[in-house]
Every structure is written in C-alpha cells, then in structure tokens.
mmCIF file of C-alpha atoms in Angstrom:
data_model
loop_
_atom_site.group_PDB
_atom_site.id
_atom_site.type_symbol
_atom_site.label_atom_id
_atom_site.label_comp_id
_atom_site.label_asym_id
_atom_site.label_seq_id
_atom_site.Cartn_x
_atom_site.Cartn_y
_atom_site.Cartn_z
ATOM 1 C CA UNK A 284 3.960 23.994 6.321
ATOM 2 C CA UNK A 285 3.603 24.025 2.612
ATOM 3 C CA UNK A 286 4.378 20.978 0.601
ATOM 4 C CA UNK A 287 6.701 21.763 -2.118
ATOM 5 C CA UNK A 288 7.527 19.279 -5.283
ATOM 6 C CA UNK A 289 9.417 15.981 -3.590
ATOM 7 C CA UNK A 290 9.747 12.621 -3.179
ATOM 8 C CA UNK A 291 6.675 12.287 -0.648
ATOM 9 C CA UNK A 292 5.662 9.182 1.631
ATOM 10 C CA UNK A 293 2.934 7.130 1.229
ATOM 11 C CA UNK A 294 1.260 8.730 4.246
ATOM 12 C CA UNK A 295 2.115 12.548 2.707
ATOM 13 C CA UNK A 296 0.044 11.426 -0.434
ATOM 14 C CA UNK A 297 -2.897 10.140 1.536
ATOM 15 C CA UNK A 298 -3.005 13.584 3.104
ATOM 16 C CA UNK A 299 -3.047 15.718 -0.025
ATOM 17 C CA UNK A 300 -5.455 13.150 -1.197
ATOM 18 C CA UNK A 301 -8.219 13.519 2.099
ATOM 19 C CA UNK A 302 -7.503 17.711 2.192
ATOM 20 C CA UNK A 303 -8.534 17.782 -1.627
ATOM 21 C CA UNK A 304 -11.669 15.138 -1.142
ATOM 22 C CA UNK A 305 -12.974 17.515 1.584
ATOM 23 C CA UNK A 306 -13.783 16.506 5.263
ATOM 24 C CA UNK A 307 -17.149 14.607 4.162
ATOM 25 C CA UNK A 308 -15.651 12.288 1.902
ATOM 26 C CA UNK A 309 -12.189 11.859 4.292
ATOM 27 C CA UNK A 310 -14.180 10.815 7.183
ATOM 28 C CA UNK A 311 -15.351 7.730 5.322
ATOM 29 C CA UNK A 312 -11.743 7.560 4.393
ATOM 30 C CA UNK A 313 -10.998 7.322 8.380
ATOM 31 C CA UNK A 314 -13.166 4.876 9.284
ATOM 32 C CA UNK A 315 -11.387 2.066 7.021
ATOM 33 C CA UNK A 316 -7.531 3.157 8.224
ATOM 34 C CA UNK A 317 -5.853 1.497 10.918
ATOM 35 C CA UNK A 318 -5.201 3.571 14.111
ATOM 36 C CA UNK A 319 -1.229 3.981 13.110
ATOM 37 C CA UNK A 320 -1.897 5.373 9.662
ATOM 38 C CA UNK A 321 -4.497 7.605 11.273
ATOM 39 C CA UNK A 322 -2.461 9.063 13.832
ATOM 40 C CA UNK A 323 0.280 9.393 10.860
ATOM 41 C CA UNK A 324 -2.171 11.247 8.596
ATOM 42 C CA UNK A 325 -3.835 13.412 10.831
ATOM 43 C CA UNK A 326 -0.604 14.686 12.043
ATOM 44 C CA UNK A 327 0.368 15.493 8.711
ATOM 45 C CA UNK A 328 -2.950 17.010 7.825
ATOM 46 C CA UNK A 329 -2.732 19.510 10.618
ATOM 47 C CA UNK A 330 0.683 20.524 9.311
ATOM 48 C CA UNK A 331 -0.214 21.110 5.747
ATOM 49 C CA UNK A 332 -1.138 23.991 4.578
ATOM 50 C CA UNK A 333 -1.105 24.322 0.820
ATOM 51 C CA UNK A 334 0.763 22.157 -1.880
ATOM 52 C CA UNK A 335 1.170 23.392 -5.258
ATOM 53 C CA UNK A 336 -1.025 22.729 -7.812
ATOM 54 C CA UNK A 337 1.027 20.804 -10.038
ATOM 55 C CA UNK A 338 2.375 17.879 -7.139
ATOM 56 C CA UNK A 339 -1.649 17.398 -5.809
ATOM 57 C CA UNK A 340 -2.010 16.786 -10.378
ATOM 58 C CA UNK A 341 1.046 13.250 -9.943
ATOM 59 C CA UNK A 342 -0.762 12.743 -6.514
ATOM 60 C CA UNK A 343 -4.456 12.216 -8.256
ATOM 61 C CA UNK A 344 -2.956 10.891 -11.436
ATOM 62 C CA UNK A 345 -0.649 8.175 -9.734
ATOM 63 C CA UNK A 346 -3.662 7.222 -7.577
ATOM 64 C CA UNK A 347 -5.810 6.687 -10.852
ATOM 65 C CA UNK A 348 -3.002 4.515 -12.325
ATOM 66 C CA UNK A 349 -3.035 2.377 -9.053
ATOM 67 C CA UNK A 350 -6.114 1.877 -9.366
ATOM 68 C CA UNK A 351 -6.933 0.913 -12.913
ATOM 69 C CA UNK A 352 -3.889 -1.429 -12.464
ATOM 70 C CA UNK A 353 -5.352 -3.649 -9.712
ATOM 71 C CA UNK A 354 -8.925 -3.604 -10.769
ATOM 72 C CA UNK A 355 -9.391 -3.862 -14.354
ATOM 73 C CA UNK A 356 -12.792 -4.198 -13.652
ATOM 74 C CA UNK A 357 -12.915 -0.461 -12.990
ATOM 75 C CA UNK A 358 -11.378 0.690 -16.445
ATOM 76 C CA UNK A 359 -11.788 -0.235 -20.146
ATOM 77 C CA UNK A 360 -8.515 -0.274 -22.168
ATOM 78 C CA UNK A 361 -9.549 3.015 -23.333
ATOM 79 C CA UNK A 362 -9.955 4.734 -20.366
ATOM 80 C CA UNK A 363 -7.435 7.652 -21.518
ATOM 81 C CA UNK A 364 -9.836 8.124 -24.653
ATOM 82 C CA UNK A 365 -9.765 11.922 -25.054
ATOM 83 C CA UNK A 366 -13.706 11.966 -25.883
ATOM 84 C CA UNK A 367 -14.363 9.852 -22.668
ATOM 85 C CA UNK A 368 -11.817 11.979 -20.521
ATOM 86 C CA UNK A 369 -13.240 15.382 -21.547
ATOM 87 C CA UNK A 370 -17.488 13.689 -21.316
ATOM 88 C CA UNK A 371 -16.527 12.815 -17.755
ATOM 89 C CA UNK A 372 -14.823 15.771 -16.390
ATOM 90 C CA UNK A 373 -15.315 18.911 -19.039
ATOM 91 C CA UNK A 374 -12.675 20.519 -20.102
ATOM 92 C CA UNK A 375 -10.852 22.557 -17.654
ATOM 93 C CA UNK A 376 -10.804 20.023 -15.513
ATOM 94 C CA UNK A 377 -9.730 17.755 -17.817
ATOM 95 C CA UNK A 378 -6.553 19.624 -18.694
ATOM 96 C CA UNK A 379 -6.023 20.482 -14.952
ATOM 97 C CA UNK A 380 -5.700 17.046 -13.731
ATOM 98 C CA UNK A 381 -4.477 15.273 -16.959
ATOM 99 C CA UNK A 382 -2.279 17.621 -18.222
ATOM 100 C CA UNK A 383 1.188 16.520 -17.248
ATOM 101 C CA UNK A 384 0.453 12.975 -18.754
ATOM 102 C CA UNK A 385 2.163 11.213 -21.154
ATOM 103 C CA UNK A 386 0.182 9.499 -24.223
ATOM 104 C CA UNK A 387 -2.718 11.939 -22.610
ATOM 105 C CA UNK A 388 -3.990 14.069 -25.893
ATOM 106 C CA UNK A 389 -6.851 16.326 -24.824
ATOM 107 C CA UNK A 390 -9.327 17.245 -27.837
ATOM 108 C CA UNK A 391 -11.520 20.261 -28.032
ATOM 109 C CA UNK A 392 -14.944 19.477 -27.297
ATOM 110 C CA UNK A 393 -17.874 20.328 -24.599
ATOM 111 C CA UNK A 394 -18.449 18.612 -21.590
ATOM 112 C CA UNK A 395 -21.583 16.527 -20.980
ATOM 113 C CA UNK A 396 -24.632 17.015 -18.345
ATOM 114 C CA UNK A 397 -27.187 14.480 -17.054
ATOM 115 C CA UNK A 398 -30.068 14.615 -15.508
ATOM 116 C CA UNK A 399 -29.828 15.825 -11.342
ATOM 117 C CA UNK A 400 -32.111 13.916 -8.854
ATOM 118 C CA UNK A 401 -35.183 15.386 -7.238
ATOM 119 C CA UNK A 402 -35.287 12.488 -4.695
ATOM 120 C CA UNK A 403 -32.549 11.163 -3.101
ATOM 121 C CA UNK A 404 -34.242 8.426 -1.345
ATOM 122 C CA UNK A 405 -35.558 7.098 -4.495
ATOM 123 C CA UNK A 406 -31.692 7.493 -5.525
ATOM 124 C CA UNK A 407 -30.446 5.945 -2.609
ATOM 125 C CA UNK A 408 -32.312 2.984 -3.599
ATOM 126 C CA UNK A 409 -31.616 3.019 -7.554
ATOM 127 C CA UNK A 410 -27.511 3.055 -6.413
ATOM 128 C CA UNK A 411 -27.490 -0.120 -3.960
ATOM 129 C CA UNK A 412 -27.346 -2.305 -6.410
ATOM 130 C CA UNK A 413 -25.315 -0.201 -8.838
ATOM 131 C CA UNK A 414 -20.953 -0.499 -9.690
ATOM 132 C CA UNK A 415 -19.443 1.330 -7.517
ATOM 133 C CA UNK A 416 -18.007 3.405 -10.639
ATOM 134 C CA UNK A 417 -21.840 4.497 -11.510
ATOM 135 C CA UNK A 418 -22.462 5.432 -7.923
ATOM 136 C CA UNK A 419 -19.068 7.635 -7.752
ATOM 137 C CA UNK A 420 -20.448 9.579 -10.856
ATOM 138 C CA UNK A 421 -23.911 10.177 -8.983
ATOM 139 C CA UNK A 422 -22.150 11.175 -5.984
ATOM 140 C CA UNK A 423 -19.392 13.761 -6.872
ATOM 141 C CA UNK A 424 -22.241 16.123 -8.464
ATOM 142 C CA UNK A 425 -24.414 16.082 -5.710
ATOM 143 C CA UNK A 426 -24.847 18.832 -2.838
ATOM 144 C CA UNK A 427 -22.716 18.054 0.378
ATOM 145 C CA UNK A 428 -26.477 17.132 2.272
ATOM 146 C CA UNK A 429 -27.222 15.026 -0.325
ATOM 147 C CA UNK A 430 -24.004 12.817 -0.548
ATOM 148 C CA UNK A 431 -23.777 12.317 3.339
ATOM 149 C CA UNK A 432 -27.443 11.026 3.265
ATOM 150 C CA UNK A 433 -26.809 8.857 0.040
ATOM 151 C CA UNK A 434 -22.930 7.576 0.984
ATOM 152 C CA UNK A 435 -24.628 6.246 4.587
ATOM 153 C CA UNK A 436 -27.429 4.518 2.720
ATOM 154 C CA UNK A 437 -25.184 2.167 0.959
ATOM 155 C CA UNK A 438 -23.815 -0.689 2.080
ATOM 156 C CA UNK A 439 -20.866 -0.072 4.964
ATOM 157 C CA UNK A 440 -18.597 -2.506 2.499
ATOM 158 C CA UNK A 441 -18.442 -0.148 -0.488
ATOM 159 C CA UNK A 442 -18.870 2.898 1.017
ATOM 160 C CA UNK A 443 -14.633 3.660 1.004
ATOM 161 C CA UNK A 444 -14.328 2.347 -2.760
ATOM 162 C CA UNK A 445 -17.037 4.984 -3.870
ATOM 163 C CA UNK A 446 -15.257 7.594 -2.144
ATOM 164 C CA UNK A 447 -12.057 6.625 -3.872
ATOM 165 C CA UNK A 448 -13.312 5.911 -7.401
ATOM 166 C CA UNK A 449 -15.532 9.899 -6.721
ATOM 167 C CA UNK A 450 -11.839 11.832 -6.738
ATOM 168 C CA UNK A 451 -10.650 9.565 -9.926
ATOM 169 C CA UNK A 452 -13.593 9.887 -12.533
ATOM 170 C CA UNK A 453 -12.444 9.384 -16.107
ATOM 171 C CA UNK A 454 -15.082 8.339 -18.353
ATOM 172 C CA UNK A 455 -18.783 7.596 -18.408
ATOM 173 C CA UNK A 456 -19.809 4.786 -20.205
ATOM 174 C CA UNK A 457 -22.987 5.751 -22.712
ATOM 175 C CA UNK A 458 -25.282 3.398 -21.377
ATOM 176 C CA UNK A 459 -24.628 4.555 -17.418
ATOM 177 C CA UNK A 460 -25.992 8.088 -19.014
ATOM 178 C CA UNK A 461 -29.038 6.009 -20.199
ATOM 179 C CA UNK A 462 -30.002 4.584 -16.761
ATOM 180 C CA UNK A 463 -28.970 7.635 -14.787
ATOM 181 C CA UNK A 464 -31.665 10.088 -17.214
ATOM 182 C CA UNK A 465 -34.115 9.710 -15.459
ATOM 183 C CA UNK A 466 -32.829 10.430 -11.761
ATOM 184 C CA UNK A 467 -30.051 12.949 -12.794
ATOM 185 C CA UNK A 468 -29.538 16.400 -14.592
ATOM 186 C CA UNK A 469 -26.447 17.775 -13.542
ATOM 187 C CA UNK A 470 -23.556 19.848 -14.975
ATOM 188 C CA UNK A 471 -20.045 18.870 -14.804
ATOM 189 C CA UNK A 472 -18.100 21.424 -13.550
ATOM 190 C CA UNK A 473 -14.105 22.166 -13.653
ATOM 191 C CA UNK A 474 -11.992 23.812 -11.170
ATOM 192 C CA UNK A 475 -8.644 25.437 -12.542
ATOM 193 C CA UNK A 476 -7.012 27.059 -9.897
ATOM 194 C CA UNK A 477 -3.641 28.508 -10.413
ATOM 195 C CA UNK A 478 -0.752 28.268 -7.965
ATOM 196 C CA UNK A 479 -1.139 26.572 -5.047
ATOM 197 C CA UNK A 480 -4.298 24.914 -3.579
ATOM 198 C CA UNK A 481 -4.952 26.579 0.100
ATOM 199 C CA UNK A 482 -5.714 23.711 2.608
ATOM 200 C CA UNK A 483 -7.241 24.467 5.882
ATOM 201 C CA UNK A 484 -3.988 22.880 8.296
ATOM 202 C CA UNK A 485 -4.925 22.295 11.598
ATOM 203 C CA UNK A 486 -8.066 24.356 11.365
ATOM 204 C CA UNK A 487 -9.454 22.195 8.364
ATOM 205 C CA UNK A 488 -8.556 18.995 11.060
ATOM 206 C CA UNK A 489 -10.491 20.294 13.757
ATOM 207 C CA UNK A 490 -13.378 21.118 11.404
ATOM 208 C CA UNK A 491 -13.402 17.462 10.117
ATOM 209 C CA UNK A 492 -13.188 16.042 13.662
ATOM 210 C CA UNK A 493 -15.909 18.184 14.620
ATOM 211 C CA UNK A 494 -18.390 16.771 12.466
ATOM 212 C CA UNK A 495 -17.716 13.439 13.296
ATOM 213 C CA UNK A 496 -19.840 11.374 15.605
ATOM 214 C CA UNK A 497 -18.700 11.393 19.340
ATOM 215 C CA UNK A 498 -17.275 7.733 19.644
ATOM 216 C CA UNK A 499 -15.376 8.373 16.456
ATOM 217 C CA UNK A 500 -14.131 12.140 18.026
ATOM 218 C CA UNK A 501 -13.082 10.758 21.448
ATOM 219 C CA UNK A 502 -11.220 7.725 20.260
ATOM 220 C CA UNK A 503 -9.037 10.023 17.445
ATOM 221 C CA UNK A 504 -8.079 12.843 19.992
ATOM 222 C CA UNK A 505 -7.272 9.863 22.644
ATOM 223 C CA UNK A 506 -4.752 8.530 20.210
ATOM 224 C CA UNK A 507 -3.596 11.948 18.809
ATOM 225 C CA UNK A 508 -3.104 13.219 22.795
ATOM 226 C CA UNK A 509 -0.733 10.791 23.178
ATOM 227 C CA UNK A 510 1.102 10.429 19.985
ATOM 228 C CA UNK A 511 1.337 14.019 19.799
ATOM 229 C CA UNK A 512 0.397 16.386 22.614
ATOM 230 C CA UNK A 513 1.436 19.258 21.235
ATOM 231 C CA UNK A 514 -0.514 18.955 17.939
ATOM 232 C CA UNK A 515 -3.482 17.816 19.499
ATOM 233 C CA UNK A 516 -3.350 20.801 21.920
ATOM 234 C CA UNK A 517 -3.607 22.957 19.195
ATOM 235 C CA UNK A 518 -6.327 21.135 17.136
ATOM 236 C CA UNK A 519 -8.305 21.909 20.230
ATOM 237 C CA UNK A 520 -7.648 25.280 20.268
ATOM 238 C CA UNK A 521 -9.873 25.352 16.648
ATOM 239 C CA UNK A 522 -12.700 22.842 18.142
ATOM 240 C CA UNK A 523 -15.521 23.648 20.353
ATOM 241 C CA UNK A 524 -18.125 20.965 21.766
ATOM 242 C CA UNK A 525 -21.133 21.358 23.531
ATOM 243 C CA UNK A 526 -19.832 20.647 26.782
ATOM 244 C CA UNK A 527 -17.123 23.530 26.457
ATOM 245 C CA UNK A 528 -20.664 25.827 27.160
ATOM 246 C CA UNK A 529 -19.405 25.049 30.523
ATOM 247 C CA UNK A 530 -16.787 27.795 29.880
ATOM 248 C CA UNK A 531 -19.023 30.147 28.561
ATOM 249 C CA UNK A 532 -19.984 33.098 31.494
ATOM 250 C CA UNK A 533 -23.905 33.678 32.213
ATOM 251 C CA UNK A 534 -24.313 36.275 29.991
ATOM 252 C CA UNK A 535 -22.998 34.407 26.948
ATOM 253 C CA UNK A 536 -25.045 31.366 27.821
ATOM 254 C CA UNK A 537 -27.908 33.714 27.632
ATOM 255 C CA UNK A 538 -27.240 35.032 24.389
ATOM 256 C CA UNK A 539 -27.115 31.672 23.164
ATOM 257 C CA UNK A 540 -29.923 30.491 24.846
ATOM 258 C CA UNK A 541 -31.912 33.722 22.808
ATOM 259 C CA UNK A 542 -30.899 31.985 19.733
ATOM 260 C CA UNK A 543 -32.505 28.566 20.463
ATOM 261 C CA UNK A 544 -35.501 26.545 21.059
ATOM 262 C CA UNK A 545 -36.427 24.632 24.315
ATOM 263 C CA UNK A 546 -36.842 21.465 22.590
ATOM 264 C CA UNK A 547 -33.974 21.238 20.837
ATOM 265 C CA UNK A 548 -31.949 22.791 24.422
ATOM 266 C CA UNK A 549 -33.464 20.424 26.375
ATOM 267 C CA UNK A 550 -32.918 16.919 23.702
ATOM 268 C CA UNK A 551 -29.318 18.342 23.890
ATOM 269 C CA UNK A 552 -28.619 18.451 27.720
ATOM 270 C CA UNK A 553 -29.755 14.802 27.826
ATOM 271 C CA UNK A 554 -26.749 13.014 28.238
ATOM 272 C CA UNK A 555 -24.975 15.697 30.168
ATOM 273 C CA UNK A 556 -23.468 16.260 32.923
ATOM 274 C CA UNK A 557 -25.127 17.987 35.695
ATOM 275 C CA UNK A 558 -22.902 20.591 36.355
ATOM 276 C CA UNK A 559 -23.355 21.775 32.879
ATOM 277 C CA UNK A 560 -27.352 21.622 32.768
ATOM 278 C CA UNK A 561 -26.837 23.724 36.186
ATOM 279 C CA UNK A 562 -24.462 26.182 34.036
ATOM 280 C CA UNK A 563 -27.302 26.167 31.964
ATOM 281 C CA UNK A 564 -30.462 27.008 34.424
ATOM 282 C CA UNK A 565 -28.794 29.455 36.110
ATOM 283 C CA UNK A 566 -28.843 31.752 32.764
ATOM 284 C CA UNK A 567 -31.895 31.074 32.864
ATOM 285 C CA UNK A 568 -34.929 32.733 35.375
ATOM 286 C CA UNK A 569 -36.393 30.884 37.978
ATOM 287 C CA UNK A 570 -39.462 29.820 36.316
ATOM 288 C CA UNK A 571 -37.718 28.965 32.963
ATOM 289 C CA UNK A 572 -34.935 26.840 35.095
ATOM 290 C CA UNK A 573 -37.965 24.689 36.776
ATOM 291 C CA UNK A 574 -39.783 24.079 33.382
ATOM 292 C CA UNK A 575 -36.259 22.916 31.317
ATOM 293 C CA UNK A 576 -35.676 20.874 35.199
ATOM 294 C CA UNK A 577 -39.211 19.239 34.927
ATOM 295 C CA UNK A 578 -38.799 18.501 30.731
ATOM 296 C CA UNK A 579 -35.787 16.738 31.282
ATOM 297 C CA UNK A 580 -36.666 14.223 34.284
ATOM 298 C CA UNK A 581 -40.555 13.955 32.297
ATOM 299 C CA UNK A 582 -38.209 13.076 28.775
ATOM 300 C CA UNK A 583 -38.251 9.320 27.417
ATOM 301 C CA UNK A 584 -35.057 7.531 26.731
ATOM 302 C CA UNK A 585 -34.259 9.305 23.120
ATOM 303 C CA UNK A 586 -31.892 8.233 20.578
ATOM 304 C CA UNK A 587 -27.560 8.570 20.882
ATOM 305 C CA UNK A 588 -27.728 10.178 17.634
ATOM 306 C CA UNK A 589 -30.315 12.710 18.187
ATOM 307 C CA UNK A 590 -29.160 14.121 20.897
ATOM 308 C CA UNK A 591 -25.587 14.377 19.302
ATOM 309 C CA UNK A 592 -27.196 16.154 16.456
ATOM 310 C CA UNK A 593 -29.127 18.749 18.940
ATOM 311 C CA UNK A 594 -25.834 19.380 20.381
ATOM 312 C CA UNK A 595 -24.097 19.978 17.334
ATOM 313 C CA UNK A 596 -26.960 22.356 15.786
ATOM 314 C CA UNK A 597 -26.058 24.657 19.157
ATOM 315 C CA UNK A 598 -22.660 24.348 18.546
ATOM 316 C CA UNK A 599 -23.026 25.896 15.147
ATOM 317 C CA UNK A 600 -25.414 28.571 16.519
ATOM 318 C CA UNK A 601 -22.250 29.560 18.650
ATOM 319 C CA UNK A 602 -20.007 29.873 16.106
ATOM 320 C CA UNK A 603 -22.135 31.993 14.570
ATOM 321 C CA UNK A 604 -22.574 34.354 17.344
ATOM 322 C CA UNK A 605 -18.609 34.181 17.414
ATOM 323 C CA UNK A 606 -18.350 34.819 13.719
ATOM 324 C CA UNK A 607 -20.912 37.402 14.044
ATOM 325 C CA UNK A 608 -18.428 39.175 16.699
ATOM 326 C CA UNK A 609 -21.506 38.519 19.336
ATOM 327 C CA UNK A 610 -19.283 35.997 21.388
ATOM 328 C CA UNK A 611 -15.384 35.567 21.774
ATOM 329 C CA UNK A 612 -14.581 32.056 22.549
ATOM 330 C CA UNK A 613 -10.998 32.048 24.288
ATOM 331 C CA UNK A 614 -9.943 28.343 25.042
ATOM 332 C CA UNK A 615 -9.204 27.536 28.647
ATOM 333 C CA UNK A 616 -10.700 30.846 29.766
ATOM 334 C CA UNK A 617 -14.171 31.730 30.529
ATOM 335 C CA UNK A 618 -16.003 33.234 26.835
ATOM 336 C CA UNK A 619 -17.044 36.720 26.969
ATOM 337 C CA UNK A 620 -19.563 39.140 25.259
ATOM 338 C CA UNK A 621 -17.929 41.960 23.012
#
C-alpha cells in the first residue's frame, strides 16, 4: 500500500522511520522493541510501499523535536541555527528535510567535509568513550561494512540512541570537527528526491530478516506466523536460507557447488541436518562425497557465528546464480536450471 498524507499511528511512524534508516540501522532498532510493537511494525513494513516525500519530511522533523525536547543534553538552544543546519547536512538536504518548518530560515552557503577514517578499529576505539551525538556523525558517513563493524563495537547500551540521533543530525559543534580531523575526511552528501520515496514492502522485510542472525530470524517469523499467517507466508516467499538447498534438484546443487569452496561448504553444513548434507553429497561424485564426509566428522567444534556466516555467503552466491537467470528458485517446489 502507499501511505498517503494522514493522521498516522505511532507504530505507522516507526515504520516510515526503520524503511528510511535502511535494514542495517533498523535491526538495531529491533532488538530494543518489545515483541508487540515488533509484530505491529513489521506488519506494517511489509505493507508499505512508498510514502510521499513530504509526510516521511513531519515524520523525521517531529522525531527531531521529540527528541531535543526530552534530552536537552543532545541540542544547544541554537540547534535550528541556519549555519549549523546547512554545516551538518549541506544544502539539499538541508532544504529537503527542513523545509516545511516554521522559524526554519535556510541561508546560502556550502556544506562542510571532515576527514574519513582509514582504520576503523582504531575508530572503534576513539568512539567508545565519545557522546553519542559525535558517534552518530561518524557513523552516518561511513560505508554500510564499516558501520555494522563499528555500531557492534560499542557498548550494547548506546547502540539504539546512536542509531536514532544518525537519522536526526542537525549541527556539528566546531570542536567535534577538531577531534574527528584526524580519523575522518568525508563529504556530506544530500539526497533530494522528488515525489515519493520507493520502499521495498514485503521484499525490503524479508531482506532485513535475512541478514539477521538465526536466533533473532526464528524468534520474529515464530511471532509473525502466528500473528499473521498470511503476511508471514508471503515474506517467505522473498527469503531463502541455507537449509531451503534442500529444495534445490541435483543439478542446481551442482551449479552451486561450482561456485564455492570446500572449506567454506563444509564450515556451513556443520550444524545441519543430515538429510541436507546427504542432498548435498549426492551432487557430488563419489570420491568428492567421501572427502566433504571425512572433513566434517575430522572438524573441531567451530564457532555459532561462523558457521552462520558460511551459510549466508552461499546463500548470496545463490541469489546470484538466480539473478544471473542461472537458477529459478520457486518456493515450495523443487528449484530448477533455466
């Protein structure tokens, strides 16, 4: 559905909110809600499909006012100081997102760059004892890679307020620039899209879900599967795990199995189940069966996470080989080769 210009719940806000943060910065977003707004939000996230541009601007902009007006730790009285507005977010973004604000009067001048990390480890540890507020302003600019590794290096307690204060940047106070120079050189960049904003619906969901860890994946798809079958049925439809190789014929777990290393095939069938390593060896010849049979009983006990990462690499090598057109994935039916 699109979201047109109304009186919108709470939970409605949150979801315009997560879909424009992006599915890195929403899962740490899903971690601190309570199971009944996260059924509530997800449902509404696989609904949405685009809002227009102007409702996701009071969205962001009431969200800032909340903010400043329970913490005034977070902004100076100045905070809607044209020079600061248009320093911390350049100019077309600037107008985009503060436009439609009273007592809001943006001036013409240039945005302003810092100086962009060339090790995020040494970051990581500049930022843990950093406001929150400085560390949102590292974040935001940094490559997707980058801010998963530095957002799970700090502290699990402010991980959710960076997130929030990284979508509601205003300013950038002059002496923050001083003690960022030396880890950070980075452009601030504005986004003016026109119209409506195109959200992903249930196929943005599923790609969010996807990339989070298994515990996290089973326990939201339990809850959604009974709060709402239907929706969660078709979520599915979008997702694809490792163990759905199981569906895959032998001739499509071969051309997979062409795409990947041993190592990384055999880390990955660790923890499963052995109908699906047999799924697996019998793509495989004879000889190549016996070595991946001997690898796995010879392997050490190996870390949850590791193998969850193995798995997930494959999974992305076979949704290549479906973008490609290599491999048609039908759900509930067997995949076949085109």
């Amino acid at each position: 559905m699109e979201i047109r210009n109304q009186k919108l719940t709470g939970i409605e806000k949150l979801a315009i909110l997560m879909n424009v943060l992006g599915k890195e910065t929403s899962i740490e977003f899903m971690k601190e809600m309570k199971d009944s707004d996260l059924r509530s939000v997800l449902k509404v996230m696989g609904s949405m499909k685009k809002a227009p541009m102007t409702l996701i601007n009071e969205v962001l902009t009431e969200f800032l006012e909340k903010l400043s007006e329970k913490d005034v730790m977070i902004f100076e009285e100045n905070f809607t100081d044209p020079e600061m507005i248009l320093k911390g977010l350049g100019e077309k973004r600037a107008h985009q997102i503060f436009g439609s604000m009273k007592n809001v009067n943006l001036l013409e001048r240039k945005g302003m760059t810092v100086l962009e990390t060339v090790d995020t480890k040494k970051l990581a540890e500049f930022l843990q004892n950093e406001h929150p507020q400085t560390i949102a302003l590292v974040v935001v600019h940094m490559e997707t890679e980058k801010q998963i590794k530095t957002l799970k290096s700090l502290p699990e307690a402010i991980r959710a307020e960076v997130v929030i204060r990284m979508a509601n940047l205003v300013y950038v106070e002059p002496q923050k620039i001083a003690e960022l120079d030396d880890f950070l050189k980075v452009e601030l960049l504005g986004k003016n899209k026109g119209g409506g904003s195109q959200f992903g619906g249930v196929a943005a969901v599923a790609d969010l879900i996807n990339n989070l860890d298994q515990k996290t994946m089973n326990s939201i798809m339990s809850r959604m599967e009974d709060n709402d079958p239907e929706l969660s049925d078709e979520i599915k439809l979008y997702m694809f795990s490792f163990a759905d190789i199981i569906k895959i014929d032998v001739r499509g777990v071969q051309t997979i199995l062409r795409e990947i290393d041993n190592s990384k095939l055999t880390l990955a069938l660790k923890s499963s189940t052995d109908e699906l390593k047999e799924k697996i060896m019998s793509a495989m010849s004879e000889r190549a069966a016996a070595m991946l049979k001997d690898d796995l009983e010879a392997m050490s006990p190996q870390k949850v996470s590791e193998v969850e990462k193995a798995q997930k690499e494959i999974v992305a090598v076979i949704q290549r080989l479906e973008k490609e057109g290599k491999l048609v994935i039908s759900a509930g039916e067997d995949s076949e080769l085109v």
